[in-house]
PDB file of C-alpha atoms and ligand atoms in Angstrom:
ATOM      1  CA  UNK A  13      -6.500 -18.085  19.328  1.00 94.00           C
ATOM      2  CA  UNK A  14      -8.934 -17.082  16.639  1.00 97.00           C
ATOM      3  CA  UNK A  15     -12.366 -16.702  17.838  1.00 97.00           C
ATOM      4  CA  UNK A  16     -14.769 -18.095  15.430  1.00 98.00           C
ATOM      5  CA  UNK A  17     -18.104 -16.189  14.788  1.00 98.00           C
ATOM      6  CA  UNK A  18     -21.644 -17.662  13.954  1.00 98.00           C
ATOM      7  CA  UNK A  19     -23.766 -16.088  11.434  1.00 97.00           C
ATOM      8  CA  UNK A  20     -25.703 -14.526  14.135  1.00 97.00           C
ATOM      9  CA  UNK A  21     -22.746 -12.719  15.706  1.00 98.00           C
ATOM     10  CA  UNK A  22     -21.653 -11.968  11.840  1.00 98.00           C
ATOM     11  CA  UNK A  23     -25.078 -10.166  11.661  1.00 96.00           C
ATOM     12  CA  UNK A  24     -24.353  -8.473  14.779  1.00 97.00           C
ATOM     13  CA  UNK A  25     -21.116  -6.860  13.286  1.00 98.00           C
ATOM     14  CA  UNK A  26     -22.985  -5.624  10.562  1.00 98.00           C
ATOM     15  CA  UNK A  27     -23.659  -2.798  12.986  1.00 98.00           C
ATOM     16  CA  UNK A  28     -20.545  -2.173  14.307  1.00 98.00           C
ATOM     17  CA  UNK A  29     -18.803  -1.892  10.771  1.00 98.00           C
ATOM     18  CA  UNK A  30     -22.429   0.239   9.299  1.00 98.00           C
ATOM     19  CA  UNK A  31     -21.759   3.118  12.446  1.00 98.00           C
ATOM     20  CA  UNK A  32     -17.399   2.477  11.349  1.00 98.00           C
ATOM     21  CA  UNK A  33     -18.415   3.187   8.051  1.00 98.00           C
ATOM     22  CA  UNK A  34     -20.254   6.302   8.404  1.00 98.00           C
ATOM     23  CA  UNK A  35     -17.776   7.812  10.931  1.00 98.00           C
ATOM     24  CA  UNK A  36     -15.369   7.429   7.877  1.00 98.00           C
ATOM     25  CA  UNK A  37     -17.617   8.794   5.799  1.00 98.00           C
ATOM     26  CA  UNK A  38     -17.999  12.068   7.563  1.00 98.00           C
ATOM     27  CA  UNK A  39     -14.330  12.337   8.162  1.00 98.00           C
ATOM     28  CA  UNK A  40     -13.948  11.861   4.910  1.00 98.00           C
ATOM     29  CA  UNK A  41     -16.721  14.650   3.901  1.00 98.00           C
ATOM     30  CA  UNK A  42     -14.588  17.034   6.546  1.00 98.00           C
ATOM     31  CA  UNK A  43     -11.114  17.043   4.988  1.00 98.00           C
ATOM     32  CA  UNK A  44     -10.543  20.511   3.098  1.00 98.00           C
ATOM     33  CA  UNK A  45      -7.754  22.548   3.134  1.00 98.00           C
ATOM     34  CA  UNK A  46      -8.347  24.893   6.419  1.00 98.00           C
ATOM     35  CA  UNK A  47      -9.014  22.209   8.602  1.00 98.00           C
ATOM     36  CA  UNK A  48      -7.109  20.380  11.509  1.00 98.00           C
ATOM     37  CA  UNK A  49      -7.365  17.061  12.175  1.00 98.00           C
ATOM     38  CA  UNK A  50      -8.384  17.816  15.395  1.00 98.00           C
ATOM     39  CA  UNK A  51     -12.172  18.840  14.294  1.00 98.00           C
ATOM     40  CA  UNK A  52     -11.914  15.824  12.076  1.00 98.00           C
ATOM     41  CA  UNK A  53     -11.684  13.795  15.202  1.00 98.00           C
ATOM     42  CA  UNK A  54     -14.275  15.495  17.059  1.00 98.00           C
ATOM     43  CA  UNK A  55     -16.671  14.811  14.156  1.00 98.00           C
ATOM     44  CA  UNK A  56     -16.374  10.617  14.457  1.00 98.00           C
ATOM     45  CA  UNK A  57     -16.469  11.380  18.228  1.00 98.00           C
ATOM     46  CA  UNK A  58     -19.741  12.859  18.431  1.00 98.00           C
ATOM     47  CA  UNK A  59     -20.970  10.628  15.373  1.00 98.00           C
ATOM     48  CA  UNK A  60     -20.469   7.547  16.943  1.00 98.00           C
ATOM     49  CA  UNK A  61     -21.446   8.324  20.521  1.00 98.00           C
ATOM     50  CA  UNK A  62     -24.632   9.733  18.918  1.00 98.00           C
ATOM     51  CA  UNK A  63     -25.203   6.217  17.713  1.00 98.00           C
ATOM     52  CA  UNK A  64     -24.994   4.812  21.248  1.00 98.00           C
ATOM     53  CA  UNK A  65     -21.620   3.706  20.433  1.00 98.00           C
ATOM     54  CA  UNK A  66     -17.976   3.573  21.590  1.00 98.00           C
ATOM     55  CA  UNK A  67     -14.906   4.780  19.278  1.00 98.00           C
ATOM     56  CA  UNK A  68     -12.925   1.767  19.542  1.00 98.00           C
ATOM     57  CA  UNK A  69      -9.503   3.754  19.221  1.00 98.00           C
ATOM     58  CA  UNK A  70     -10.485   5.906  22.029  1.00 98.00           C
ATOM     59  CA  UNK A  71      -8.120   5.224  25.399  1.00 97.00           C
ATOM     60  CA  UNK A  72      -6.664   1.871  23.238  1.00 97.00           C
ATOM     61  CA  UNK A  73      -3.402   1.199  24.303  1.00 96.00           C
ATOM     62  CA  UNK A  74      -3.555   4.830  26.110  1.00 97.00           C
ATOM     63  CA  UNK A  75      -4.413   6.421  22.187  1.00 98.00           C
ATOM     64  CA  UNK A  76      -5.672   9.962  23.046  1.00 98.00           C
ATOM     65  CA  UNK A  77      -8.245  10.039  20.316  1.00 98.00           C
ATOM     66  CA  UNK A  78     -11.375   8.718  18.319  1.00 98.00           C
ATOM     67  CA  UNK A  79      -9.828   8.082  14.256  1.00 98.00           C
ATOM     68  CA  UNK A  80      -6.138   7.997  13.650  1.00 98.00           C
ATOM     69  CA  UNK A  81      -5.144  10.594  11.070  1.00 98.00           C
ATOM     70  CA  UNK A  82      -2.485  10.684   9.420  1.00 98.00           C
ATOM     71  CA  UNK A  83      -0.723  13.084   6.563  1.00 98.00           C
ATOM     72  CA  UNK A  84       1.083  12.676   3.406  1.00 98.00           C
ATOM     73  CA  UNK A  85       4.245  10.629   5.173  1.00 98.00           C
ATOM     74  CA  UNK A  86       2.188   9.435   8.218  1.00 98.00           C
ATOM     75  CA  UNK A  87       1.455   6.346   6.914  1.00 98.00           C
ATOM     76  CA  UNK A  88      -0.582   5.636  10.619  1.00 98.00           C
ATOM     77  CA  UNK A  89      -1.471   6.155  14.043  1.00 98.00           C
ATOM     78  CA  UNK A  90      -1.436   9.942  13.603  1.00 98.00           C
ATOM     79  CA  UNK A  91      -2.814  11.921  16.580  1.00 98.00           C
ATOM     80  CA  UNK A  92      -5.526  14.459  15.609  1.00 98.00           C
ATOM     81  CA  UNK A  93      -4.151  17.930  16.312  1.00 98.00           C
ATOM     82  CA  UNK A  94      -5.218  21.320  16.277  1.00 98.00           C
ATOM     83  CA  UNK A  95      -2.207  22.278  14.819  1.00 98.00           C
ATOM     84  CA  UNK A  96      -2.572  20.384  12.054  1.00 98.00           C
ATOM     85  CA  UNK A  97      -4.036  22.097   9.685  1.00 98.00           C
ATOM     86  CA  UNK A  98      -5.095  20.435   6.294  1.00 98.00           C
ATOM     87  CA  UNK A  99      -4.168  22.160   3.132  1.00 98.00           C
ATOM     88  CA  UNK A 100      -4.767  21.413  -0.517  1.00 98.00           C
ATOM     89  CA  UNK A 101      -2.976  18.612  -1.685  1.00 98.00           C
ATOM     90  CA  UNK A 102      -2.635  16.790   1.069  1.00 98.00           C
ATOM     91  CA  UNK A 103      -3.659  12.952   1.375  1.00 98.00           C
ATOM     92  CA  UNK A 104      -5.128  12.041   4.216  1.00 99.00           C
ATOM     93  CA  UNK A 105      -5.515   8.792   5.898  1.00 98.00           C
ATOM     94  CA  UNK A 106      -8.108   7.948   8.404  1.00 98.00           C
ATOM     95  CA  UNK A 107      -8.606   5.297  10.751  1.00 98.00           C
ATOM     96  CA  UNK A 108     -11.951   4.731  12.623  1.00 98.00           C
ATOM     97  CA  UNK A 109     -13.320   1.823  14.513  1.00 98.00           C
ATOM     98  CA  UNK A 110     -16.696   1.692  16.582  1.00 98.00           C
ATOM     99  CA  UNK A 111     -17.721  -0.201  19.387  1.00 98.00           C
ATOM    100  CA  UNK A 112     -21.514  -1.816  19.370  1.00 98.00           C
ATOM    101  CA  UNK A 113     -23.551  -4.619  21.191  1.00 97.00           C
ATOM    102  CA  UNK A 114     -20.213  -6.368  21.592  1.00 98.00           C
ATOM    103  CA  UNK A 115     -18.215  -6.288  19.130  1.00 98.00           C
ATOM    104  CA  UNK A 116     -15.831  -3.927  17.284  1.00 98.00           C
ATOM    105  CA  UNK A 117     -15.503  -2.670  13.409  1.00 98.00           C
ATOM    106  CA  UNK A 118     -12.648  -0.940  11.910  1.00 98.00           C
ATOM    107  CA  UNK A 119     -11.833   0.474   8.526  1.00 98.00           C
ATOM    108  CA  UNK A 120      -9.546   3.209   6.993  1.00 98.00           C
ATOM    109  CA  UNK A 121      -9.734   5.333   3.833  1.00 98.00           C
ATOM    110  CA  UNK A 122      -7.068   7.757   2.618  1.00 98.00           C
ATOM    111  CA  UNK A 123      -9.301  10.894   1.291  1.00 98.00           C
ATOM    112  CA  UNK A 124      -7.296  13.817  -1.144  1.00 98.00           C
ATOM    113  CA  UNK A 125      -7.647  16.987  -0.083  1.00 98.00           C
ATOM    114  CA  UNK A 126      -8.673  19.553  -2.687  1.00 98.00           C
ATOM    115  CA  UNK A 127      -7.004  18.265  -5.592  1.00 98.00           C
ATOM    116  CA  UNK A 128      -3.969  16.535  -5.224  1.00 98.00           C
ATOM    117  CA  UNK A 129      -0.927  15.508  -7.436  1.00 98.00           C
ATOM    118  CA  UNK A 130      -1.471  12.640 -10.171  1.00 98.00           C
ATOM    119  CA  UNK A 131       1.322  10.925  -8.021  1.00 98.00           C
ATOM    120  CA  UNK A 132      -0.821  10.996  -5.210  1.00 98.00           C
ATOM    121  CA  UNK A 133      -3.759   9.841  -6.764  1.00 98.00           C
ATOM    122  CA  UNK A 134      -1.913   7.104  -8.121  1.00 98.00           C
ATOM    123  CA  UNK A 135      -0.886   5.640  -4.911  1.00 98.00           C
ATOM    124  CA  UNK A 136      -4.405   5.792  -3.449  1.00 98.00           C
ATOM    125  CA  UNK A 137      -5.674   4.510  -5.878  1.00 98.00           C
ATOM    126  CA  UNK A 138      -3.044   1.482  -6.255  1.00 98.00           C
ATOM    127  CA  UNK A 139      -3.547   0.933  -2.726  1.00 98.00           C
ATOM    128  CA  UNK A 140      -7.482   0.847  -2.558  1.00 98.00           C
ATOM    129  CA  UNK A 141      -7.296  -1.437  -5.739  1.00 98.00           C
ATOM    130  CA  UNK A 142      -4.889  -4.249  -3.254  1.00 98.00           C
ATOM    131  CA  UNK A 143      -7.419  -3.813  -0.590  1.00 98.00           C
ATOM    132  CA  UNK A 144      -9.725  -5.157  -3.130  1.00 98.00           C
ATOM    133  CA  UNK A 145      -7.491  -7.584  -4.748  1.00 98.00           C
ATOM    134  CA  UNK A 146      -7.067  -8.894  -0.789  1.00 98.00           C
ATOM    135  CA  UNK A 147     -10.399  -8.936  -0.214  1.00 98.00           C
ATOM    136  CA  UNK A 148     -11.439 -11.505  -3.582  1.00 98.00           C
ATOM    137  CA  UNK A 149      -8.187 -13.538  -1.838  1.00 98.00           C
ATOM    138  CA  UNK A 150     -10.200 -13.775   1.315  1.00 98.00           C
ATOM    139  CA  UNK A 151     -12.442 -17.268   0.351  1.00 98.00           C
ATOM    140  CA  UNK A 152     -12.566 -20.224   2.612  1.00 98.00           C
ATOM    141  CA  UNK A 153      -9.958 -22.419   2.012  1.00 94.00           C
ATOM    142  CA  UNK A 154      -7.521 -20.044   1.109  1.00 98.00           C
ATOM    143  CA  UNK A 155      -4.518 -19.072   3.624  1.00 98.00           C
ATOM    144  CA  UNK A 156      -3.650 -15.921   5.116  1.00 98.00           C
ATOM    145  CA  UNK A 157      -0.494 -15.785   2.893  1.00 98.00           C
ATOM    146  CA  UNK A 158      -3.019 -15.943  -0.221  1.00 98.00           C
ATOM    147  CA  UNK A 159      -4.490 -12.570   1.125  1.00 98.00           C
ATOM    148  CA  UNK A 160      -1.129 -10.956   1.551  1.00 98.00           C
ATOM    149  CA  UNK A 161       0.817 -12.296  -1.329  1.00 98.00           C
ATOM    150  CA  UNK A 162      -2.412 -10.889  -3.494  1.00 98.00           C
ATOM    151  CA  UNK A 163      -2.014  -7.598  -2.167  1.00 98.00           C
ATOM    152  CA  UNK A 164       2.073  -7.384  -2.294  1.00 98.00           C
ATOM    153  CA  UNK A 165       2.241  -8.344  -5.841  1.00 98.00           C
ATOM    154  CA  UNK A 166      -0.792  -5.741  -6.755  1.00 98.00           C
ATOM    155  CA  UNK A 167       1.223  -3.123  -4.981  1.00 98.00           C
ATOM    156  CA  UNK A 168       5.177  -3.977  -5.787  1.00 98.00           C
ATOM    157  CA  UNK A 169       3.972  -4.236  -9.643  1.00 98.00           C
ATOM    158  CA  UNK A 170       3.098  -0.477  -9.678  1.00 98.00           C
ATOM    159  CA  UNK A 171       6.753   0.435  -7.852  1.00 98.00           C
ATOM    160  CA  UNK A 172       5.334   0.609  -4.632  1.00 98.00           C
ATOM    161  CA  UNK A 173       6.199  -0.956  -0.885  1.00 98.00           C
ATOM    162  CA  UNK A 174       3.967  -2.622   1.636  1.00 98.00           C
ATOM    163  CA  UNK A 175       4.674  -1.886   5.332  1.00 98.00           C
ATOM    164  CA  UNK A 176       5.985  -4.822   6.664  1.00 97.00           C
ATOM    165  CA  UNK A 177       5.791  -3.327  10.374  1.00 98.00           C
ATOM    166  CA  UNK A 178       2.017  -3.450  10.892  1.00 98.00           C
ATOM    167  CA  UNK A 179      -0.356  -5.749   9.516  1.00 98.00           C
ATOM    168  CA  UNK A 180      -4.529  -6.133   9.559  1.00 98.00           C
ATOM    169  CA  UNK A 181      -5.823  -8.370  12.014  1.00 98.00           C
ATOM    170  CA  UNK A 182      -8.960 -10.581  13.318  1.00 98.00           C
ATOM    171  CA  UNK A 183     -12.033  -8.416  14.712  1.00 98.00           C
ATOM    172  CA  UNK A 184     -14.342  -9.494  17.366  1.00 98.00           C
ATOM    173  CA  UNK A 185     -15.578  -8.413  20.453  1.00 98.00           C
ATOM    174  CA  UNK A 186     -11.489  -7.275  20.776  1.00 98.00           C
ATOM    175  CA  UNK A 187     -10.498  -4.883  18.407  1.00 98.00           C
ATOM    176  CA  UNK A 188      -7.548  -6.685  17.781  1.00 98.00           C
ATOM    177  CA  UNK A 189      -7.689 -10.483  17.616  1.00 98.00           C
ATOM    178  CA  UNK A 190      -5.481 -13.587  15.690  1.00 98.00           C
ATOM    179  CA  UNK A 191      -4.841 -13.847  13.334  1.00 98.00           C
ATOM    180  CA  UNK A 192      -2.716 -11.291  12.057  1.00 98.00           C
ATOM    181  CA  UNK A 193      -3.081 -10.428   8.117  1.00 98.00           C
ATOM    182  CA  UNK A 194       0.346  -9.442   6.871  1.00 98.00           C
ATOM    183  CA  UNK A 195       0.132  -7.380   3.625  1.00 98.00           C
ATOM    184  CA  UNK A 196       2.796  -9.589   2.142  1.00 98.00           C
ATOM    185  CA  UNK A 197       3.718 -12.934   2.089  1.00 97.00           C
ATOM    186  CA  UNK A 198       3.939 -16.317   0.200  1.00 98.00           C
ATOM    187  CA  UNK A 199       0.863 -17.875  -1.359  1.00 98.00           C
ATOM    188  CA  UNK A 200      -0.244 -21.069   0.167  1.00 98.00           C
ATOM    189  CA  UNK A 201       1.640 -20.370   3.425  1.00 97.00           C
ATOM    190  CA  UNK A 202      -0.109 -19.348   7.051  1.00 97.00           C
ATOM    191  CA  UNK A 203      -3.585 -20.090   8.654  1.00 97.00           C
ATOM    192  CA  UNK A 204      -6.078 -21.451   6.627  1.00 97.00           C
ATOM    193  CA  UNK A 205      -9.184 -19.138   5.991  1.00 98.00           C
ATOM    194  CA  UNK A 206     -12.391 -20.751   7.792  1.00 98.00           C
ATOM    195  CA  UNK A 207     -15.967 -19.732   7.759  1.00 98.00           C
ATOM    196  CA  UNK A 208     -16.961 -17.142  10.410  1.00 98.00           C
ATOM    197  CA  UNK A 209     -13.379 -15.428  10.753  1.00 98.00           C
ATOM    198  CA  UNK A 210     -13.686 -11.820  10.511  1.00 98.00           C
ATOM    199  CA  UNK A 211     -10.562 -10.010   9.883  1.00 98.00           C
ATOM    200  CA  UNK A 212      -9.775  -6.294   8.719  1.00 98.00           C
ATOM    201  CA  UNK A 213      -7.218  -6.404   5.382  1.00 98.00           C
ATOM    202  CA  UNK A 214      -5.760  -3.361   5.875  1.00 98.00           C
ATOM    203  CA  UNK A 215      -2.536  -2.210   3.235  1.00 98.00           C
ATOM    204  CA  UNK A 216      -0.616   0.344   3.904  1.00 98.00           C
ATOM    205  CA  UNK A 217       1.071   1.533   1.089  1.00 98.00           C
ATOM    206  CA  UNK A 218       4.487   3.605   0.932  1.00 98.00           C
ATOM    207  CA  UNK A 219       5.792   5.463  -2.187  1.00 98.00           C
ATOM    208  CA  UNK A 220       9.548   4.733  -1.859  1.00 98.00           C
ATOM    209  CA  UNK A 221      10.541   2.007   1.289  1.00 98.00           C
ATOM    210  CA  UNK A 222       9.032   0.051   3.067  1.00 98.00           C
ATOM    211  CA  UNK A 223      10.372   1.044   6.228  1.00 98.00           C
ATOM    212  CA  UNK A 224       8.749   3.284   8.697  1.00 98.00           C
ATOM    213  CA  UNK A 225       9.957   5.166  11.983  1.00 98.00           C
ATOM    214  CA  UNK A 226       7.482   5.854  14.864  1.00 98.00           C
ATOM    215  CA  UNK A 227       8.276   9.325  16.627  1.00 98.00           C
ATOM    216  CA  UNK A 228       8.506  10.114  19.779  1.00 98.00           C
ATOM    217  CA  UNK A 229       5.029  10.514  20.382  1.00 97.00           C
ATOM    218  CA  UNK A 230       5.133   6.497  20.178  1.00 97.00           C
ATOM    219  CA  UNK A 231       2.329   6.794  17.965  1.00 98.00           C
ATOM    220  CA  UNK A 232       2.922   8.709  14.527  1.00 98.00           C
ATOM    221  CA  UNK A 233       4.347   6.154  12.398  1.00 98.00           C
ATOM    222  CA  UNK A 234       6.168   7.747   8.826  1.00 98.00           C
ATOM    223  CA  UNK A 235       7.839   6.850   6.147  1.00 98.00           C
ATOM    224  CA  UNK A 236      11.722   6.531   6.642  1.00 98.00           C
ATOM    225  CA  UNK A 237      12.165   8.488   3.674  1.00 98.00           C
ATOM    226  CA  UNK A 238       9.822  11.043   4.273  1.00 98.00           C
ATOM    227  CA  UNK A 239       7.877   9.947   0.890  1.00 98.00           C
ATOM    228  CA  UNK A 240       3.891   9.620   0.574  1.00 98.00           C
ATOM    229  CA  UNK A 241       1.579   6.652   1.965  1.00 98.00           C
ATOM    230  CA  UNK A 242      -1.580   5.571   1.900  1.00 99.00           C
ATOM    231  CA  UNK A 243      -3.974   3.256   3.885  1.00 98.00           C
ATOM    232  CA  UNK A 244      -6.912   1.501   3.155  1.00 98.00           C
ATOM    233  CA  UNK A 245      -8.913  -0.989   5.545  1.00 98.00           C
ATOM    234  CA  UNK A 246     -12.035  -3.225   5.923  1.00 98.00           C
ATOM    235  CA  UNK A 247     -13.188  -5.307   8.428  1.00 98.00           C
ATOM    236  CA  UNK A 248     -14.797  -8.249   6.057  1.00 98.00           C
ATOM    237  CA  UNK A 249     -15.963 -11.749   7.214  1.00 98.00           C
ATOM    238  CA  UNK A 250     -15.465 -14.812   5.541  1.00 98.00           C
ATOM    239  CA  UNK A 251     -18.164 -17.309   4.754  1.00 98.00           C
ATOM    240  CA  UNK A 252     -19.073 -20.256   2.256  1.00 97.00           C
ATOM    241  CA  UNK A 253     -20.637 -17.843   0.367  1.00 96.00           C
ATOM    242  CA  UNK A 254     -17.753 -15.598   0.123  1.00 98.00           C
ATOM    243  CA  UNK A 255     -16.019 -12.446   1.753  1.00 98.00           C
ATOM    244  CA  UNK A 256     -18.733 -10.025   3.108  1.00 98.00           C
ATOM    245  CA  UNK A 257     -17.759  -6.393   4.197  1.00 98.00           C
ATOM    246  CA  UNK A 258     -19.104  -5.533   7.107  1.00 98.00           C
ATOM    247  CA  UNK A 259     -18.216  -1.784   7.291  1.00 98.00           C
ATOM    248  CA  UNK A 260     -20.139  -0.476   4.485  1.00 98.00           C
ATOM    249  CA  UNK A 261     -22.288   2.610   5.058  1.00 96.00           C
ATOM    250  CA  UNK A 262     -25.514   1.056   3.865  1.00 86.00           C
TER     251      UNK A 262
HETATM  252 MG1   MG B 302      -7.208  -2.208  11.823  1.00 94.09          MG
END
């Protein structure tokens, strides 16, 4: 069922995504080679309980920790370690949602460390461009298949694969709600796009397959061919007047 929200409650989420969006900002402003994930995590942690908020990830589903992060291959749902230790070159994708006055915001970034290889930056930047592309997709009227079909073509046009695994969601007072927001599909095709859904477009990009393996951690989710990937997410509402991210820092 996809819960509908007014402009009030949109308002509301402005919050939620503003404190997201800064936690992701400071994780982002942490990642240097020298560094483990594990301080990373700490940082949103103590960021968004300072705010009088909840980490949404935190105890979801049993997840140990406040931001997923994941490394080069990770494409997701990495658990912040102190034994992993950041180095230059690495990419480095995080995923941070934050509980406030109700409801939930989520986004994701994928942040270089030191400098990285052209490859690299290619990808991330290929895959920030479809989260954009996906977002313009995102007007009333439209279907969900518009959104992913937008991104899919973006990405397979530059040689790389979506994820076909995982997919973005609706965001509400749950973190995850309907409908789901495949990063591929057929134009035309699924749920048609209403005013007051709010749903995170999230792609997750892989350089070589699609396919993915989740270790035995039942978390850490890689590439099947041990190749790079990237992520990039926001939680955006949908309105007569357009898309509207709500998990912008300002
Ligand atoms: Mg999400």
């Amino acid at each position: 069922m996809i819960v509908l929200k007014t402009a009030r409650e949109i308002s509301a989420m402005r919050d939620a995504g503003r404190i997201s969006a800064r936690a992701l900002r400071l994780a982002g402003q942490a990642v240097e080679p020298g560094v483990s994930t594990y301080e990373i995590d700490t940082i949103v942690r103590k960021y968004i309980e300072g705010e009088g908020a909840k980490p949404s990830f935190l105890g979801y589903g049993g997840f140990p920790a406040s931001a997923c992060i994941s490394v080069n291959n990770v494409v997701i749902h990495g658990i912040p370690s102190k034994k992993i230790i950041l180095k230059e070159g690495d990419i480095v994708s995080i995923d941070v949602g934050a509980y406030y006055n109700g409801f939930h915001g989520d986004n994701a970034w994928t942040f270089p460390c030191g400098k990285v290889s052209d490859e690299a930056q290619a990808l991330m930047d290929a895959t920030k461009e479809s989260l954009f592309e996906g977002i313009k997709a995102a007007v009333v009227g439209a279907r969900i298949g518009d959104i992913g079909s937008t991104v899919q073509r973006y990405v397979e046009e530059r040689g790389y694969a979506v994820v076909r695994d995982f997919t973005g969601h609706g965001v509400g007072a749950k973190l995850h709600e309907d409908p789901a927001v495949p990063n591929y599909g057929t134009a035309g095709r699924g749920t048609r796009l209403l005013p007051g859904m709010v749903i995170a477009i999230e792609p997750m990009v892989n350089a070589g397959t699609h396919k993915v393996n989740i270790l035995k951690d039942e978390w850490t989710t890689v590439t099947a061919d041990g190749k790079l990937a990237a992520h990039f997410e926001h939680t955006i509402a949908i309105t007569q007047n357009g898309p509207i991210i709500l998990t912008l820092c300002d």
